[in-house]
Each structure stands twice: as C-alpha cells, then as structure tokens.
Amino acid sequence: MKNPEKGMTLIVKTITRLTVGLILLYGIYIVLHGHISPGGGFAGGVIIALSFIHLMLAFGKEVALKKLSQAQASILESLGAIMFLSIALLGFLGGYFFFNFFLHKGSPFALFSAGIIPLCNIAISLKVGAGLFAIFTVLVLFTPLEINRFNKDNGNNSNK
Amino acid sequence: MILPFFVIIPLGTAFLISLFGKRIKNLSDLLANLGTLSLLIFSLYSIPQVFVHKILVYKVGGWIPPIGICMVLDGLTSFMLVTVNLVSFLVTLYSVNYMERYTDKHRFYTLFMLMLAGMNGIIITGDLFNLFVFLEIASIASYALVAFGTEAEELEASFKYAVMGSVASSFILLGIALLYSYTSTLNMADISLSLSGKPAGMMVSFVAVLFLAGFGLKTALVPFHAWLPDAHPSAPAPISAMLSGVFIKTLGIYALCRVFFNILTVSSRLLFVLIVLGMISMVVGAFLAIAQTDIKRMFAYSSISQIGYIIFALGIGTPLAILGGLFHLFNHAVFKSLLFLNSGAIEYSTHTRNLNRLGGLSRSLPVTGYTSLLGSMAISGIPPLGGFWSKLIIIIAAIQAGYFVSSVVAILISILTLAYYLKFLKFTFFGKINEARQNIREAPGLMKLSMILLGIICVISGLLIAPLFKPFLQSAVNVLLLGNGYKEAVFGALR
C-alpha cells in the first residue's frame, strides 16, 4: 500500500487504509450472521468484493491485483459454486436434494445453528464476492478492439 | 429419484470445467460430452418412468410443495427433456472439433453447460419463480455465447439480443409478481388452484398479455423477432444449432404452453391470438428468408417461419393440432440443428457463409452435402421424412377445425420453404466450383459423425407417430389437453 505515485490523493488513500479492513470484517460478519440477522451470502459477498474494489480505486489496480489476482478470483468463484452444489448434494444423506441434513432445528440468535444454511451462505459469499471482483477487474483490464483484431489475424480467435 | 440430476449434472460439469479445463488438456471435451451423454441417458430413462407413474413430483429439500420448490416430471417434461438433451449431446460431440478454431474452449463449455442447466431447469421445475431464475441463467449464458467470437458484429448482435432479452425477462418478472400478489403463491399447481377459486377478472388477462409478450420475445414470434436474425448467425455454429434448435423452444414455446395451458386456463380469445401470431410469423419469416444470401441468416429466418407453424398448431388447440405442433417441435429441433451444424461445416472448410461465393461443394464435401439435402428436404416437407408428417398433421387439424384459409397459407408457405432451401442447395453444393476451392477438405470425424446421426434421426423421426412410439408423443399432448387438471395431477401425486 505504499505507492504514492499511483491512484488517488493522499486523503483518499489514508481514509481507505483505515476503513478497508473494517469493510472486509463487516462483510465477513454479514456472511456469518446471515442466518440469524438481516443479510446473508449475497449481501456479505458484495461487501467483501467492495473492500477489494475500494483498494483498487484508491491505490490503482496493481495493489489490488497483488492481493487477489484475476486467476485466483476465478478459481474462488468456481470453488464457491462447487461448494454450494456439493452441500446441496450432501442433502441426499437425508434423502432429498438440498435436505438440511445436520443440526436440523435452528434456534433464534444462536450462531451455530440452522444446519447447512450458514455453510450455504459462505459458499454464496465466495461465489458472489469473487464473481463481482472478477467482473470489475475485467472492466478495468478491458483490452481495446485493435489488440483483439491483431490476435485474430494471427490465427488465435481470442475472447479475453 | 432422477429429477434433480437434470440440473446437478450440467451445473457440476460447468464449474468443474471452469476450474480444471484450462490446466488439463482435453478434460473439458471429455467432461462436457460425458455430461451431455449421461443427461441423454437420464432423459431416455424418464420415458418409462412417465409410463409407469404418469406424474412424478420431487420435493426439493423435503419441503411440501406449496411451501418449498418442487420438480415435476410428466409427459410434456419428458418429451422436452429428450429433445433438448438429444440435440445438446450431438452438439457437444460436434464442438470437440469445431471449437478448435477458437481459444478458450473451456469457457465455451462452461457457458454451454450453464445454458443447458438453465434449459433443463425450466423444463423440470414446478415453481413459477424458479422457472424465471432458470430462464435468466439460460438467457445470460446465451448472451455471452452469442458474443463468443468477439468480432464487432457479434458484439452488436449480442448487445441487441441482451437488450431485447432483458425486456422480455422484465415482462415475465412483472407477470410473475402480479400473479404472486393476486394468488399469494408461486407454485404452479397452487397458483392454478387459487385462480380457479377466484372470480374471472381483468388481472388474469393482463398477466396473460405480459407473459405473451415476454415468452413471445423469447420465442421470436414476428412482432418480437428482431433480435433473432442477428443473434443466431453471429454465434458459433454449435450454439446457433442449440439456440435455433432447442433454446427458443424451451424458453419460449414450452414455457408459454405450461403457463397458458396448465396455469392460466386457456381461453378461445388467447388461442385466436396465438393463431394470428403464428400465421404472421410463418409468412413473414418465409418471405424474409428467401432474400438472404448469408446461409445462417437464411436459416434463422426459416426458424421464425417454422416456429410460426408450431404456434399456429398450438393455437388451433384440438388434440390432433397439439400433437402436430409438438411433433413439429421435435422435428424442427432435429433438422434445424442439423442445418446449422452443416453451415458450420461449410464455414469450417471454406471460411465463408456467403451463398454467392460458394458452389459445387457436393464433390468435396459429400457428408455435409448429403446431410444438408436430408435436412432441407425434411424441413420443406418431402414425404418420407419427419417434417412431412408433422406438417401434414398440422394442416389436417387446421382443416378439421375449420381454418381453411390458414391451412392453404400453411401449404403455400411450405412450398416457399422448399424454394429457399433449394436455393441454398443450388448455390452451395451444385453448380460450378470456385477455382480457389478445388482442394478443400471435409470437416473432421466427430463433426461428420454428429451430422450423420442427426441426418438419420431426420429420416426416422417420422416413426414417432407410428403406433409403437406414439404413446411418447401422446403423453406430452395429454398434459396440455389436461389443462386445468394439472393441479389435481400434481397434488394427487403428493398424496
């Protein structure tokens, strides 16, 4: 984060340095408490992605991509989806797809309750967070048309 | 229970391919083909299940349907599953060789499997909002697939398609929201039950209009067709085959039928609207197709025209007409995907789709030539092939129901169809060969295999109305004829 030339002004960078950790923590809090309070995997995932996007806006894309590269985001996204699907598949242990197969009854205000729902929230937050971040980076790293056309003339019909 | 696997398999393969496809060579080909093959086997297995049980309802998560989501397997579902998964298996077989021209093959397969998951989901779900979610999954994957080549015209087509598709989705969502506020439930059978207890009012008609506009846009019926002739030719050939072959039928016709026939009770006014829309699509699509010089664009307009036949048949609404419509749906899925795959094979060998620059290819591309001939003859309704029987049934049903003028128009349009397919054959395979293309080679083995398989299905699909296979088609027709009785069937299966 010590890169004074790139990114926005010192004021923005200082404030970002102070708040970005809090935003990330708040996102994780929203995810983990998704089943007992408002919020959940999607909202928490968006907040987690926003903390990385915040870094990118304030410090430039290199700093943010060093923390979480595009390839890593893509892997995390697929992992989140596969995790969600496998949780759903594990429901077959109880006889049904998506069956809530352990800690069956939720109890109000207890963090460790509600069975698979917190696990599902974590999987969704991975998928949404990594996905949103990946979409943002793709928009930032968008290659102009000429480069694509150059690649295609050389025989590799690429879709970056 | 097999029902959830129609969604689990494509979703699972999609994400596995996106995780490992780039790192391990050929894994994406293998996984995608295994996935679609197993889906085909599952869907064929669903046919005897329907015969034994009539209707199967699967409770997702073990929740009782009006509370939780359910998946329903009945005759229509099974029929659509077989159609979609048959075409998608042959298309993935074809893509193994064809997609070598593009980089990022694994991304193609990921998007393809997501689209397939969406389509299978639409077909099996018994919940209206779930249908919308799967519809969006399939649509968004298809927007990306249309733009897969990333050329300027492909991006433009994809953008146009995305805008029109989003408008359609908003219509559908608004319809679902109004229906939810009116009946306080989202389960299809429960909505139907709730509507039958309410007095007739403007609400149901308004929702019907919204759904007609939304699903009509997805089906590309004529006033809503503007996106299709751009989007379908721009996509890679396997995707054009999927989009024209099964995509518009699943998102459009199947959803339209399910909503209109089984949930909102179909009225004679609505059926008349369907007939009018079907007639207009039939005529306009055929006339626009004649003038085209791009092969795929011609096929795209031809799809609009053939979809018109199906909607026209469904609009007549007699048992025979619905049989003809669904039979034509299956036939069209087979021969239109065959023709799009042929156009891909022509483009693969000659690098052009312009009819004026082709000619005399039948000697150097025999497999493509003969399968194109089969496909073209089937779609124009030449006797022993499948397309003849379905058009015959539709026209007989129209005459029986008293639509004399419409049936004459349908026959004339069929002749017009023959005309533009003869134009396609003449300009592509017969005549003088271009000097520059003396020694072009036929497409690789798997592409040929999938075209030959589709050609064989084109020939034998007429057997579907033979007494041995007719129950398969008839059970799908019975679901639509059941109409409002769908709710009793679903709730009966739960007890």
GROMACS .gro file of C-alpha atoms in nm, chain A residues 71 74-79 81-82 85 89 92 95-100 127 145 148-149 152 155-160, chain B residues 1 4-5 8 11-12 15-16 18-19 23 58-62 71 101-104 107 148-152 154-155:
model
   58
   71ALA     CA    1  -0.696  -1.611  -1.183
   74SER     CA    2  -1.186  -1.712  -1.099
   75ILE     CA    3  -1.079  -2.022  -0.903
   76LEU     CA    4  -1.251  -1.896  -0.586
   77GLU     CA    5  -1.568  -1.830  -0.783
   78SER     CA    6  -1.580  -2.183  -0.924
   79LEU     CA    7  -1.493  -2.326  -0.582
   81ALA     CA    8  -2.023  -2.274  -0.683
   82ILE     CA    9  -1.894  -2.630  -0.645
   85LEU     CA   10  -2.360  -2.771  -0.520
   89LEU     CA   11  -2.578  -3.293  -0.297
   92PHE     CA   12  -2.907  -3.686  -0.031
   95GLY     CA   13  -3.292  -3.847   0.132
   96TYR     CA   14  -3.351  -3.522  -0.057
   97PHE     CA   15  -3.160  -3.278  -0.275
   98PHE     CA   16  -3.090  -2.966  -0.063
   99PHE     CA   17  -3.202  -3.150   0.252
  100ASN     CA   18  -3.086  -2.982   0.572
  127LYS     CA   19  -1.916  -1.705  -0.546
  145LEU     CA   20  -1.059  -0.370  -3.009
  148ASN     CA   21  -0.817  -0.835  -3.027
  149ARG     CA   22  -0.823  -0.793  -3.402
  152LYS     CA   23  -0.733  -1.283  -3.453
  155GLY     CA   24  -0.490  -1.707  -3.602
  156ASN     CA   25  -0.596  -1.717  -3.240
  157ASN     CA   26  -0.954  -1.615  -3.216
  158SER     CA   27  -0.940  -1.500  -2.859
  159ASN     CA   28  -1.203  -1.387  -2.620
  160LYS     CA   29  -1.027  -1.217  -2.341
  161MET     CA   30  -3.503  -4.010  -0.793
  164PRO     CA   31  -3.266  -3.315  -0.961
  165PHE     CA   32  -2.982  -3.466  -1.166
  168ILE     CA   33  -2.698  -3.110  -1.095
  171LEU     CA   34  -2.408  -2.729  -1.321
  172GLY     CA   35  -2.144  -2.960  -1.175
  175PHE     CA   36  -1.793  -2.547  -1.268
  176LEU     CA   37  -1.556  -2.843  -1.284
  178SER     CA   38  -1.411  -2.381  -1.536
  179LEU     CA   39  -1.183  -2.498  -1.251
  183ARG     CA   40  -0.498  -2.679  -1.675
  218TYR     CA   41  -3.991  -3.430  -0.636
  219LYS     CA   42  -3.983  -3.225  -0.318
  220VAL     CA   43  -3.657  -3.026  -0.310
  221GLY     CA   44  -3.515  -3.028   0.043
  222GLY     CA   45  -3.802  -3.243   0.163
  231MET     CA   46  -3.984  -3.055  -0.962
  261ARG     CA   47  -1.078  -2.266  -3.412
  262TYR     CA   48  -1.143  -2.061  -3.102
  263THR     CA   49  -0.922  -2.018  -2.800
  264ASP     CA   50  -1.069  -2.062  -2.454
  267ARG     CA   51  -1.505  -2.117  -2.132
  308PHE     CA   52  -1.815  -1.560  -2.815
  309GLY     CA   53  -1.622  -1.466  -3.130
  310THR     CA   54  -1.579  -1.102  -3.004
  311GLU     CA   55  -1.594  -0.953  -3.353
  312ALA     CA   56  -1.771  -0.619  -3.387
  314GLU     CA   57  -2.106  -1.042  -3.290
  315LEU     CA   58  -2.083  -0.795  -3.004
   0.00000   0.00000   0.00000
